[in-house]
mmCIF file of C-alpha atoms in Angstrom:
data_model
loop_
_atom_site.group_PDB
_atom_site.id
_atom_site.type_symbol
_atom_site.label_atom_id
_atom_site.label_comp_id
_atom_site.label_asym_id
_atom_site.label_seq_id
_atom_site.Cartn_x
_atom_site.Cartn_y
_atom_site.Cartn_z
ATOM 1 C CA UNK A 6 -5.649 17.134 3.699
ATOM 2 C CA UNK A 7 -4.780 14.847 6.874
ATOM 3 C CA UNK A 8 -1.824 13.068 6.867
ATOM 4 C CA UNK A 9 -3.335 9.735 5.761
ATOM 5 C CA UNK A 10 -4.523 11.359 2.738
ATOM 6 C CA UNK A 11 -1.153 12.835 1.996
ATOM 7 C CA UNK A 12 0.752 9.344 2.409
ATOM 8 C CA UNK A 13 -1.593 7.708 -0.109
ATOM 9 C CA UNK A 14 -1.332 10.409 -2.770
ATOM 10 C CA UNK A 15 2.601 10.224 -2.230
ATOM 11 C CA UNK A 16 2.227 6.359 -2.607
ATOM 12 C CA UNK A 17 0.392 6.184 -5.694
ATOM 13 C CA UNK A 18 2.225 9.205 -7.084
ATOM 14 C CA UNK A 19 5.303 6.738 -6.685
ATOM 15 C CA UNK A 20 3.827 3.862 -7.485
ATOM 16 C CA UNK A 21 2.444 5.715 -10.969
ATOM 17 C CA UNK A 22 6.153 7.115 -11.619
ATOM 18 C CA UNK A 23 7.447 3.567 -11.118
ATOM 19 C CA UNK A 24 5.096 2.349 -13.936
ATOM 20 C CA UNK A 25 6.293 5.076 -16.277
ATOM 21 C CA UNK A 26 9.112 4.682 -15.994
ATOM 22 C CA UNK A 27 9.380 1.020 -17.184
ATOM 23 C CA UNK A 28 6.871 1.653 -19.570
ATOM 24 C CA UNK A 29 9.418 4.083 -21.156
ATOM 25 C CA UNK A 30 12.583 1.594 -21.206
ATOM 26 C CA UNK A 31 10.351 -0.981 -22.559
ATOM 27 C CA UNK A 32 9.323 1.689 -25.457
ATOM 28 C CA UNK A 33 12.858 1.955 -25.945
ATOM 29 C CA UNK A 34 12.915 -2.420 -25.976
ATOM 30 C CA UNK A 35 10.532 -2.113 -28.690
ATOM 31 C CA UNK A 36 12.123 0.212 -31.037
ATOM 32 C CA UNK A 37 11.589 3.584 -29.877
ATOM 33 C CA UNK A 38 15.328 5.720 -29.865
ATOM 34 C CA UNK A 39 17.782 5.247 -26.901
ATOM 35 C CA UNK A 40 17.207 7.092 -24.142
ATOM 36 C CA UNK A 41 13.775 8.350 -26.091
ATOM 37 C CA UNK A 42 10.988 6.018 -24.573
ATOM 38 C CA UNK A 43 9.117 8.845 -24.284
ATOM 39 C CA UNK A 44 9.569 12.542 -24.387
ATOM 40 C CA UNK A 45 7.089 14.902 -25.209
ATOM 41 C CA UNK A 46 8.751 17.513 -26.671
ATOM 42 C CA UNK A 47 10.745 15.001 -29.381
ATOM 43 C CA UNK A 48 7.592 13.088 -30.216
ATOM 44 C CA UNK A 49 5.558 16.446 -30.748
ATOM 45 C CA UNK A 50 8.670 17.975 -32.973
ATOM 46 C CA UNK A 51 8.309 14.335 -34.694
ATOM 47 C CA UNK A 52 4.853 14.540 -35.304
ATOM 48 C CA UNK A 53 5.264 18.441 -36.552
ATOM 49 C CA UNK A 54 7.574 17.169 -39.337
ATOM 50 C CA UNK A 55 5.174 14.368 -40.780
ATOM 51 C CA UNK A 56 2.576 16.686 -40.987
ATOM 52 C CA UNK A 57 5.129 18.810 -43.333
ATOM 53 C CA UNK A 58 5.463 21.387 -40.787
ATOM 54 C CA UNK A 59 9.375 21.482 -40.921
ATOM 55 C CA UNK A 60 11.321 19.642 -43.383
ATOM 56 C CA UNK A 61 14.091 17.415 -41.302
ATOM 57 C CA UNK A 62 13.738 14.833 -42.634
ATOM 58 C CA UNK A 63 15.575 12.445 -39.382
ATOM 59 C CA UNK A 64 12.639 13.600 -37.355
ATOM 60 C CA UNK A 65 9.494 13.139 -39.133
ATOM 61 C CA UNK A 66 6.937 10.684 -37.397
ATOM 62 C CA UNK A 67 3.272 10.881 -36.453
ATOM 63 C CA UNK A 68 4.122 9.421 -32.495
ATOM 64 C CA UNK A 69 0.965 7.720 -31.054
ATOM 65 C CA UNK A 70 2.192 8.301 -27.851
ATOM 66 C CA UNK A 71 1.295 11.466 -27.688
ATOM 67 C CA UNK A 72 -2.235 10.365 -28.953
ATOM 68 C CA UNK A 73 -2.438 7.873 -26.356
ATOM 69 C CA UNK A 74 -1.338 10.363 -23.791
ATOM 70 C CA UNK A 75 -4.316 12.907 -24.520
ATOM 71 C CA UNK A 76 -6.560 10.142 -25.017
ATOM 72 C CA UNK A 77 -6.101 8.274 -21.749
ATOM 73 C CA UNK A 78 -6.143 11.443 -19.640
ATOM 74 C CA UNK A 79 -9.446 12.581 -21.461
ATOM 75 C CA UNK A 80 -10.988 8.663 -20.678
ATOM 76 C CA UNK A 81 -10.420 9.249 -17.633
ATOM 77 C CA UNK A 82 -11.354 12.533 -16.743
ATOM 78 C CA UNK A 83 -14.660 11.433 -18.316
ATOM 79 C CA UNK A 84 -14.758 9.143 -15.729
ATOM 80 C CA UNK A 85 -13.816 10.613 -12.775
ATOM 81 C CA UNK A 86 -16.016 13.834 -13.913
ATOM 82 C CA UNK A 87 -13.342 16.041 -14.415
ATOM 83 C CA UNK A 88 -13.493 16.725 -17.764
ATOM 84 C CA UNK A 89 -13.991 20.617 -17.669
ATOM 85 C CA UNK A 90 -13.658 22.693 -20.242
ATOM 86 C CA UNK A 91 -12.394 25.814 -19.641
ATOM 87 C CA UNK A 92 -10.181 28.679 -21.561
ATOM 88 C CA UNK A 93 -9.363 32.282 -21.952
ATOM 89 C CA UNK A 94 -6.276 32.925 -20.196
ATOM 90 C CA UNK A 95 -3.899 34.877 -22.066
ATOM 91 C CA UNK A 96 -3.894 32.374 -25.314
ATOM 92 C CA UNK A 97 -1.477 34.181 -27.229
ATOM 93 C CA UNK A 98 0.888 34.708 -24.225
ATOM 94 C CA UNK A 99 0.734 30.966 -23.690
ATOM 95 C CA UNK A 100 1.431 29.858 -27.400
ATOM 96 C CA UNK A 101 4.423 32.482 -27.404
ATOM 97 C CA UNK A 102 5.972 31.075 -24.018
ATOM 98 C CA UNK A 103 5.436 27.789 -25.394
ATOM 99 C CA UNK A 104 7.469 28.123 -28.734
ATOM 100 C CA UNK A 105 10.092 29.283 -26.667
ATOM 101 C CA UNK A 106 9.957 26.342 -24.397
ATOM 102 C CA UNK A 107 10.233 23.913 -27.280
ATOM 103 C CA UNK A 108 13.505 25.890 -28.808
ATOM 104 C CA UNK A 109 14.907 25.888 -25.461
ATOM 105 C CA UNK A 110 14.107 21.630 -25.153
ATOM 106 C CA UNK A 111 15.455 21.494 -28.653
ATOM 107 C CA UNK A 112 18.542 23.115 -27.820
ATOM 108 C CA UNK A 113 18.865 20.385 -25.084
ATOM 109 C CA UNK A 114 17.653 17.544 -27.064
ATOM 110 C CA UNK A 115 14.606 16.754 -24.757
ATOM 111 C CA UNK A 116 11.792 17.765 -22.462
ATOM 112 C CA UNK A 117 12.068 17.120 -18.665
ATOM 113 C CA UNK A 118 10.769 13.912 -19.191
ATOM 114 C CA UNK A 119 13.318 12.919 -21.651
ATOM 115 C CA UNK A 120 16.289 15.088 -19.445
ATOM 116 C CA UNK A 121 15.224 12.364 -16.271
ATOM 117 C CA UNK A 122 15.153 9.138 -18.854
ATOM 118 C CA UNK A 123 18.919 10.164 -20.509
ATOM 119 C CA UNK A 124 20.205 10.305 -16.634
ATOM 120 C CA UNK A 125 18.380 7.122 -15.877
ATOM 121 C CA UNK A 126 20.557 5.689 -19.141
ATOM 122 C CA UNK A 127 23.913 7.088 -18.265
ATOM 123 C CA UNK A 128 23.884 10.435 -20.330
ATOM 124 C CA UNK A 129 25.653 12.543 -17.555
ATOM 125 C CA UNK A 130 25.127 15.410 -20.359
ATOM 126 C CA UNK A 131 21.243 15.496 -18.535
ATOM 127 C CA UNK A 132 23.334 16.938 -15.047
ATOM 128 C CA UNK A 133 23.476 20.223 -17.032
ATOM 129 C CA UNK A 134 20.117 20.022 -17.916
ATOM 130 C CA UNK A 135 18.868 19.592 -14.488
ATOM 131 C CA UNK A 136 20.749 22.377 -13.063
ATOM 132 C CA UNK A 137 19.614 24.719 -15.750
ATOM 133 C CA UNK A 138 15.937 23.175 -15.545
ATOM 134 C CA UNK A 139 15.834 24.077 -11.556
ATOM 135 C CA UNK A 140 17.386 27.697 -12.113
ATOM 136 C CA UNK A 141 14.934 28.403 -14.575
ATOM 137 C CA UNK A 142 12.457 27.338 -12.092
ATOM 138 C CA UNK A 143 13.615 29.242 -9.232
ATOM 139 C CA UNK A 144 13.750 32.150 -11.608
ATOM 140 C CA UNK A 145 10.120 31.638 -12.083
ATOM 141 C CA UNK A 146 9.195 31.610 -8.115
ATOM 142 C CA UNK A 147 10.645 34.430 -8.005
ATOM 143 C CA UNK A 148 7.857 36.268 -10.490
ATOM 144 C CA UNK A 149 5.352 33.661 -8.788
ATOM 145 C CA UNK A 150 6.014 35.396 -5.541
ATOM 146 C CA UNK A 151 5.562 38.665 -6.980
ATOM 147 C CA UNK A 152 1.958 38.181 -8.129
ATOM 148 C CA UNK A 153 2.855 36.709 -11.717
ATOM 149 C CA UNK A 154 -0.394 35.563 -13.187
ATOM 150 C CA UNK A 155 -2.017 35.347 -16.754
ATOM 151 C CA UNK A 156 -5.162 35.886 -15.407
ATOM 152 C CA UNK A 157 -8.408 33.698 -14.830
ATOM 153 C CA UNK A 158 -9.598 30.997 -17.500
ATOM 154 C CA UNK A 159 -13.460 30.821 -17.975
ATOM 155 C CA UNK A 160 -16.234 27.832 -18.040
ATOM 156 C CA UNK A 161 -16.457 26.684 -21.888
ATOM 157 C CA UNK A 162 -18.848 24.401 -23.981
ATOM 158 C CA UNK A 163 -18.170 20.651 -23.453
ATOM 159 C CA UNK A 164 -17.414 20.540 -27.468
ATOM 160 C CA UNK A 165 -14.830 23.377 -26.988
ATOM 161 C CA UNK A 166 -12.894 21.301 -24.919
ATOM 162 C CA UNK A 167 -13.219 18.232 -26.840
ATOM 163 C CA UNK A 168 -11.829 19.256 -29.913
ATOM 164 C CA UNK A 169 -8.184 18.909 -29.052
ATOM 165 C CA UNK A 170 -8.676 15.176 -28.388
ATOM 166 C CA UNK A 171 -10.437 14.775 -31.753
ATOM 167 C CA UNK A 172 -7.709 16.210 -33.662
ATOM 168 C CA UNK A 173 -5.556 13.598 -32.032
ATOM 169 C CA UNK A 174 -7.731 10.863 -33.404
ATOM 170 C CA UNK A 175 -7.732 13.017 -36.846
ATOM 171 C CA UNK A 176 -3.835 12.477 -36.852
ATOM 172 C CA UNK A 177 -3.035 9.198 -35.292
ATOM 173 C CA UNK A 178 -6.241 8.043 -38.244
ATOM 174 C CA UNK A 179 -3.409 9.696 -40.901
ATOM 175 C CA UNK A 180 -0.439 7.615 -39.405
ATOM 176 C CA UNK A 181 -2.752 4.150 -39.892
ATOM 177 C CA UNK A 182 -3.978 5.290 -43.214
ATOM 178 C CA UNK A 183 -0.411 6.894 -44.092
ATOM 179 C CA UNK A 184 -1.281 8.645 -47.629
ATOM 180 C CA UNK A 185 1.230 10.606 -49.218
ATOM 181 C CA UNK A 186 1.072 13.913 -48.356
ATOM 182 C CA UNK A 187 2.610 12.346 -44.890
ATOM 183 C CA UNK A 188 6.457 12.499 -44.143
ATOM 184 C CA UNK A 189 7.970 9.498 -42.851
ATOM 185 C CA UNK A 190 12.082 9.008 -41.808
ATOM 186 C CA UNK A 191 13.719 6.357 -43.833
ATOM 187 C CA UNK A 192 15.032 3.165 -42.605
ATOM 188 C CA UNK A 193 17.975 4.402 -40.768
ATOM 189 C CA UNK A 194 17.532 8.092 -41.899
ATOM 190 C CA UNK A 195 17.760 9.617 -38.334
ATOM 191 C CA UNK A 196 15.503 8.919 -34.579
ATOM 192 C CA UNK A 197 12.150 9.250 -36.626
ATOM 193 C CA UNK A 198 12.611 5.578 -38.072
ATOM 194 C CA UNK A 199 12.931 4.622 -34.509
ATOM 195 C CA UNK A 200 9.524 3.478 -33.164
ATOM 196 C CA UNK A 201 7.851 0.579 -31.495
ATOM 197 C CA UNK A 202 4.739 -0.696 -33.060
ATOM 198 C CA UNK A 203 1.554 1.467 -33.357
ATOM 199 C CA UNK A 204 -0.150 -0.496 -30.970
ATOM 200 C CA UNK A 205 2.400 -0.796 -28.277
ATOM 201 C CA UNK A 206 2.974 3.273 -28.562
ATOM 202 C CA UNK A 207 -0.844 3.773 -28.661
ATOM 203 C CA UNK A 208 -1.239 1.386 -25.417
ATOM 204 C CA UNK A 209 2.038 2.955 -23.322
ATOM 205 C CA UNK A 210 0.263 6.430 -24.287
ATOM 206 C CA UNK A 211 -2.977 5.485 -22.768
ATOM 207 C CA UNK A 212 -0.987 4.053 -19.666
ATOM 208 C CA UNK A 213 0.871 7.322 -19.411
ATOM 209 C CA UNK A 214 -2.008 9.851 -19.701
ATOM 210 C CA UNK A 215 -4.356 8.098 -17.488
ATOM 211 C CA UNK A 216 -1.728 8.128 -14.487
ATOM 212 C CA UNK A 217 -0.287 11.642 -15.253
ATOM 213 C CA UNK A 218 -4.217 12.623 -15.177
ATOM 214 C CA UNK A 219 -4.524 10.759 -12.144
ATOM 215 C CA UNK A 220 -1.809 11.954 -10.224
ATOM 216 C CA UNK A 221 -1.358 15.716 -11.531
ATOM 217 C CA UNK A 222 2.590 14.501 -12.373
ATOM 218 C CA UNK A 223 4.599 17.469 -13.393
ATOM 219 C CA UNK A 224 8.288 17.881 -12.676
ATOM 220 C CA UNK A 225 7.771 21.645 -13.086
ATOM 221 C CA UNK A 226 5.099 21.692 -9.980
ATOM 222 C CA UNK A 227 7.214 19.223 -7.888
ATOM 223 C CA UNK A 228 10.248 21.504 -7.816
ATOM 224 C CA UNK A 229 8.251 24.327 -7.779
ATOM 225 C CA UNK A 230 6.419 22.960 -4.483
ATOM 226 C CA UNK A 231 9.382 21.795 -3.301
ATOM 227 C CA UNK A 232 10.717 25.198 -3.184
ATOM 228 C CA UNK A 233 7.614 27.545 -2.236
ATOM 229 C CA UNK A 234 5.839 24.963 0.211
ATOM 230 C CA UNK A 235 8.545 22.595 1.343
ATOM 231 C CA UNK A 236 6.411 19.623 -0.598
ATOM 232 C CA UNK A 237 7.902 16.762 -2.182
ATOM 233 C CA UNK A 238 5.025 14.386 -3.278
ATOM 234 C CA UNK A 239 5.082 15.607 -7.018
ATOM 235 C CA UNK A 240 8.812 15.202 -7.190
ATOM 236 C CA UNK A 241 8.986 11.984 -6.150
ATOM 237 C CA UNK A 242 7.206 10.527 -8.948
ATOM 238 C CA UNK A 243 9.823 11.626 -11.052
ATOM 239 C CA UNK A 244 12.444 9.954 -9.063
ATOM 240 C CA UNK A 245 10.505 7.207 -8.775
ATOM 241 C CA UNK A 246 10.557 7.453 -12.885
ATOM 242 C CA UNK A 247 14.320 7.626 -12.622
ATOM 243 C CA UNK A 248 14.324 4.845 -10.241
ATOM 244 C CA UNK A 249 12.222 2.339 -12.472
ATOM 245 C CA UNK A 250 14.302 3.573 -15.696
ATOM 246 C CA UNK A 251 17.646 2.909 -14.437
ATOM 247 C CA UNK A 252 16.843 -0.473 -13.106
ATOM 248 C CA UNK A 253 15.387 -1.322 -16.367
ATOM 249 C CA UNK A 254 18.181 -0.086 -18.665
ATOM 250 C CA UNK A 255 20.496 -1.833 -16.588
ATOM 251 C CA UNK A 256 18.928 -5.315 -16.702
ATOM 252 C CA UNK A 257 18.120 -4.583 -20.453
ATOM 253 C CA UNK A 258 21.667 -3.736 -21.040
ATOM 254 C CA UNK A 259 21.050 0.061 -22.052
ATOM 255 C CA UNK A 260 23.167 1.958 -19.143
ATOM 256 C CA UNK A 261 25.869 3.528 -20.558
ATOM 257 C CA UNK A 262 27.287 6.335 -18.692
ATOM 258 C CA UNK A 263 29.371 8.744 -19.589
ATOM 259 C CA UNK A 264 29.175 12.443 -21.750
ATOM 260 C CA UNK A 265 30.300 11.566 -25.214
ATOM 261 C CA UNK A 266 28.770 8.992 -27.733
ATOM 262 C CA UNK A 267 25.422 9.415 -25.868
ATOM 263 C CA UNK A 268 22.234 8.579 -28.149
ATOM 264 C CA UNK A 269 20.629 12.073 -29.790
ATOM 265 C CA UNK A 270 22.997 14.303 -27.209
ATOM 266 C CA UNK A 271 25.777 16.950 -27.771
ATOM 267 C CA UNK A 272 28.649 17.947 -24.946
ATOM 268 C CA UNK A 273 27.780 21.547 -24.390
ATOM 269 C CA UNK A 274 26.963 21.831 -20.781
ATOM 270 C CA UNK A 275 26.806 25.524 -20.563
ATOM 271 C CA UNK A 276 23.737 25.239 -23.818
ATOM 272 C CA UNK A 277 22.350 22.515 -22.624
ATOM 273 C CA UNK A 278 22.173 24.005 -19.515
ATOM 274 C CA UNK A 279 20.812 27.325 -20.776
ATOM 275 C CA UNK A 280 18.443 25.556 -23.100
ATOM 276 C CA UNK A 281 16.674 23.824 -19.940
ATOM 277 C CA UNK A 282 16.961 27.053 -18.060
ATOM 278 C CA UNK A 283 14.669 28.656 -20.868
ATOM 279 C CA UNK A 284 12.449 25.505 -20.223
ATOM 280 C CA UNK A 285 11.822 25.505 -16.934
ATOM 281 C CA UNK A 286 11.474 29.649 -16.805
ATOM 282 C CA UNK A 287 8.686 29.351 -19.570
ATOM 283 C CA UNK A 288 7.024 26.103 -18.100
ATOM 284 C CA UNK A 289 6.294 27.822 -14.409
ATOM 285 C CA UNK A 290 5.077 30.728 -16.371
ATOM 286 C CA UNK A 291 2.313 28.489 -17.913
ATOM 287 C CA UNK A 292 1.730 26.435 -15.278
ATOM 288 C CA UNK A 293 2.893 23.222 -16.129
ATOM 289 C CA UNK A 294 5.406 20.777 -17.889
ATOM 290 C CA UNK A 295 4.834 19.618 -21.617
ATOM 291 C CA UNK A 296 3.639 16.462 -20.509
ATOM 292 C CA UNK A 297 1.196 18.324 -18.001
ATOM 293 C CA UNK A 298 -0.027 20.430 -20.768
ATOM 294 C CA UNK A 299 -0.878 17.671 -23.048
ATOM 295 C CA UNK A 300 -2.878 16.096 -20.038
ATOM 296 C CA UNK A 301 -4.602 19.365 -19.428
ATOM 297 C CA UNK A 302 -5.730 19.699 -23.191
ATOM 298 C CA UNK A 303 -7.140 16.109 -22.788
ATOM 299 C CA UNK A 304 -8.911 17.667 -19.599
ATOM 300 C CA UNK A 305 -10.603 20.052 -22.010
ATOM 301 C CA UNK A 306 -8.614 22.939 -20.923
ATOM 302 C CA UNK A 307 -8.161 25.122 -24.101
ATOM 303 C CA UNK A 308 -5.548 27.324 -22.512
ATOM 304 C CA UNK A 309 -3.359 23.994 -22.439
ATOM 305 C CA UNK A 310 -4.363 22.778 -26.030
ATOM 306 C CA UNK A 311 -2.752 26.457 -27.469
ATOM 307 C CA UNK A 312 0.075 25.815 -25.025
ATOM 308 C CA UNK A 313 0.681 22.659 -27.167
ATOM 309 C CA UNK A 314 0.220 24.142 -30.492
ATOM 310 C CA UNK A 315 2.721 26.531 -29.464
ATOM 311 C CA UNK A 316 4.996 23.957 -28.273
ATOM 312 C CA UNK A 317 4.289 22.499 -32.150
ATOM 313 C CA UNK A 318 4.979 25.823 -33.871
ATOM 314 C CA UNK A 319 8.400 26.036 -31.712
ATOM 315 C CA UNK A 320 9.024 22.916 -33.293
ATOM 316 C CA UNK A 321 8.633 23.776 -36.704
ATOM 317 C CA UNK A 322 10.317 27.520 -36.483
ATOM 318 C CA UNK A 323 13.193 25.320 -34.853
ATOM 319 C CA UNK A 324 14.067 22.897 -37.605
ATOM 320 C CA UNK A 325 13.063 25.476 -40.482
ATOM 321 C CA UNK A 326 15.573 27.944 -39.602
ATOM 322 C CA UNK A 327 18.754 25.824 -37.789
ATOM 323 C CA UNK A 328 17.670 26.367 -34.160
ATOM 324 C CA UNK A 329 17.743 22.905 -32.863
ATOM 325 C CA UNK A 330 21.127 21.053 -31.767
ATOM 326 C CA UNK A 331 22.096 17.907 -33.132
ATOM 327 C CA UNK A 332 25.143 15.351 -31.976
ATOM 328 C CA UNK A 333 27.388 17.725 -33.082
ATOM 329 C CA UNK A 334 26.157 20.729 -30.871
ATOM 330 C CA UNK A 335 24.289 23.503 -30.700
ATOM 331 C CA UNK A 336 23.880 26.009 -33.675
ATOM 332 C CA UNK A 337 24.792 29.707 -33.811
ATOM 333 C CA UNK A 338 21.239 30.643 -34.440
ATOM 334 C CA UNK A 339 20.036 28.338 -31.742
ATOM 335 C CA UNK A 340 22.049 30.122 -29.233
ATOM 336 C CA UNK A 341 20.746 33.548 -30.590
ATOM 337 C CA UNK A 342 17.185 32.090 -30.082
ATOM 338 C CA UNK A 343 17.566 30.787 -26.682
ATOM 339 C CA UNK A 344 19.038 33.990 -25.502
ATOM 340 C CA UNK A 345 16.446 36.305 -26.994
ATOM 341 C CA UNK A 346 13.695 33.564 -25.447
ATOM 342 C CA UNK A 347 15.227 34.205 -21.830
ATOM 343 C CA UNK A 348 14.773 37.818 -22.525
ATOM 344 C CA UNK A 349 10.902 37.632 -23.993
ATOM 345 C CA UNK A 350 10.233 35.759 -21.041
ATOM 346 C CA UNK A 351 11.577 37.720 -18.756
ATOM 347 C CA UNK A 352 9.688 40.626 -20.286
ATOM 348 C CA UNK A 353 6.318 38.587 -20.317
ATOM 349 C CA UNK A 354 6.944 37.780 -16.837
ATOM 350 C CA UNK A 355 7.473 41.332 -15.434
ATOM 351 C CA UNK A 356 4.672 42.998 -17.560
ATOM 352 C CA UNK A 357 2.180 39.973 -15.643
ATOM 353 C CA UNK A 358 3.304 40.600 -12.158
ATOM 354 C CA UNK A 359 2.793 43.974 -12.063
ATOM 355 C CA UNK A 360 0.052 44.809 -9.518
ATOM 356 C CA UNK A 361 -2.975 47.385 -9.303
ATOM 357 C CA UNK A 362 -2.648 49.980 -6.890
ATOM 358 C CA UNK A 363 -5.242 49.038 -4.649
ATOM 359 C CA UNK A 364 -4.761 45.461 -5.235
ATOM 360 C CA UNK A 365 -4.465 42.839 -2.710
#
């Protein structure tokens, strides 16, 4: 790839980041929770609750942004002929890693995407999250250099790669129809009650999904590439999201700098860092952040679909067993789960980094 092509790709990624950052702030303006215009972990958690897989009444709402993100990636992948169903690469291992990634995110109260949005809104607790996140990625890179792999995936039928996207459309239909078995957070009952209109959220998700599919945006991949190859292309997209979200927050009066009193956040720096360290480590082992996994699932990657299901299972476990943090701080159960998660991922990473004798 020549320098001209790389420069064009970098410009495209930065442009996509600026648009996504603006969309995230716009979603807050239209009703989403503060500093949570677009959070993959939070939105999967809310959707999981709406479907009845956890009973935390404050966070139950089917988020159309998730549906739109998958559908946007799916449509663009079809148009660009990049829809290539694949799977079979250690699905159970990926499911387990994903559960712990979600537990780490809910210790911090946000995914890597929200971590950037929190910082852009003035929540300096996100700085501890970033430190831990980078540390987790660096730990993962150590194992990548040792040969870590979950082995190859295999081509699958198009119908297999389409199932996950179809399920998202079913979930959207359930939101619109609102049958009695779907749960909704009551007005003023918590973050789940704050949301933009369905149409606005869906369109926002479609745009973000298409942009993320086209540019391969992934914060984990961006930091990993900087460490391994000195390549800043992917990371520049998230820096652009930070800049655009900061400008948007400043213009709309959402900028609120400080540590205390931040929306849907706590001030325990150590556990903010450790939660995101677990998430960063797990995302390296999975090969991408939660947003990237949703995009890949839209492209027909069934390993990523299993990963997303693992994230949803992690959200259910976190809220059913008191692992998720709140504005009051982390729970004892949550702290134990994060430490257990780090140990489990170390074992998984070590076992999958062992090379057979005679292997290159």
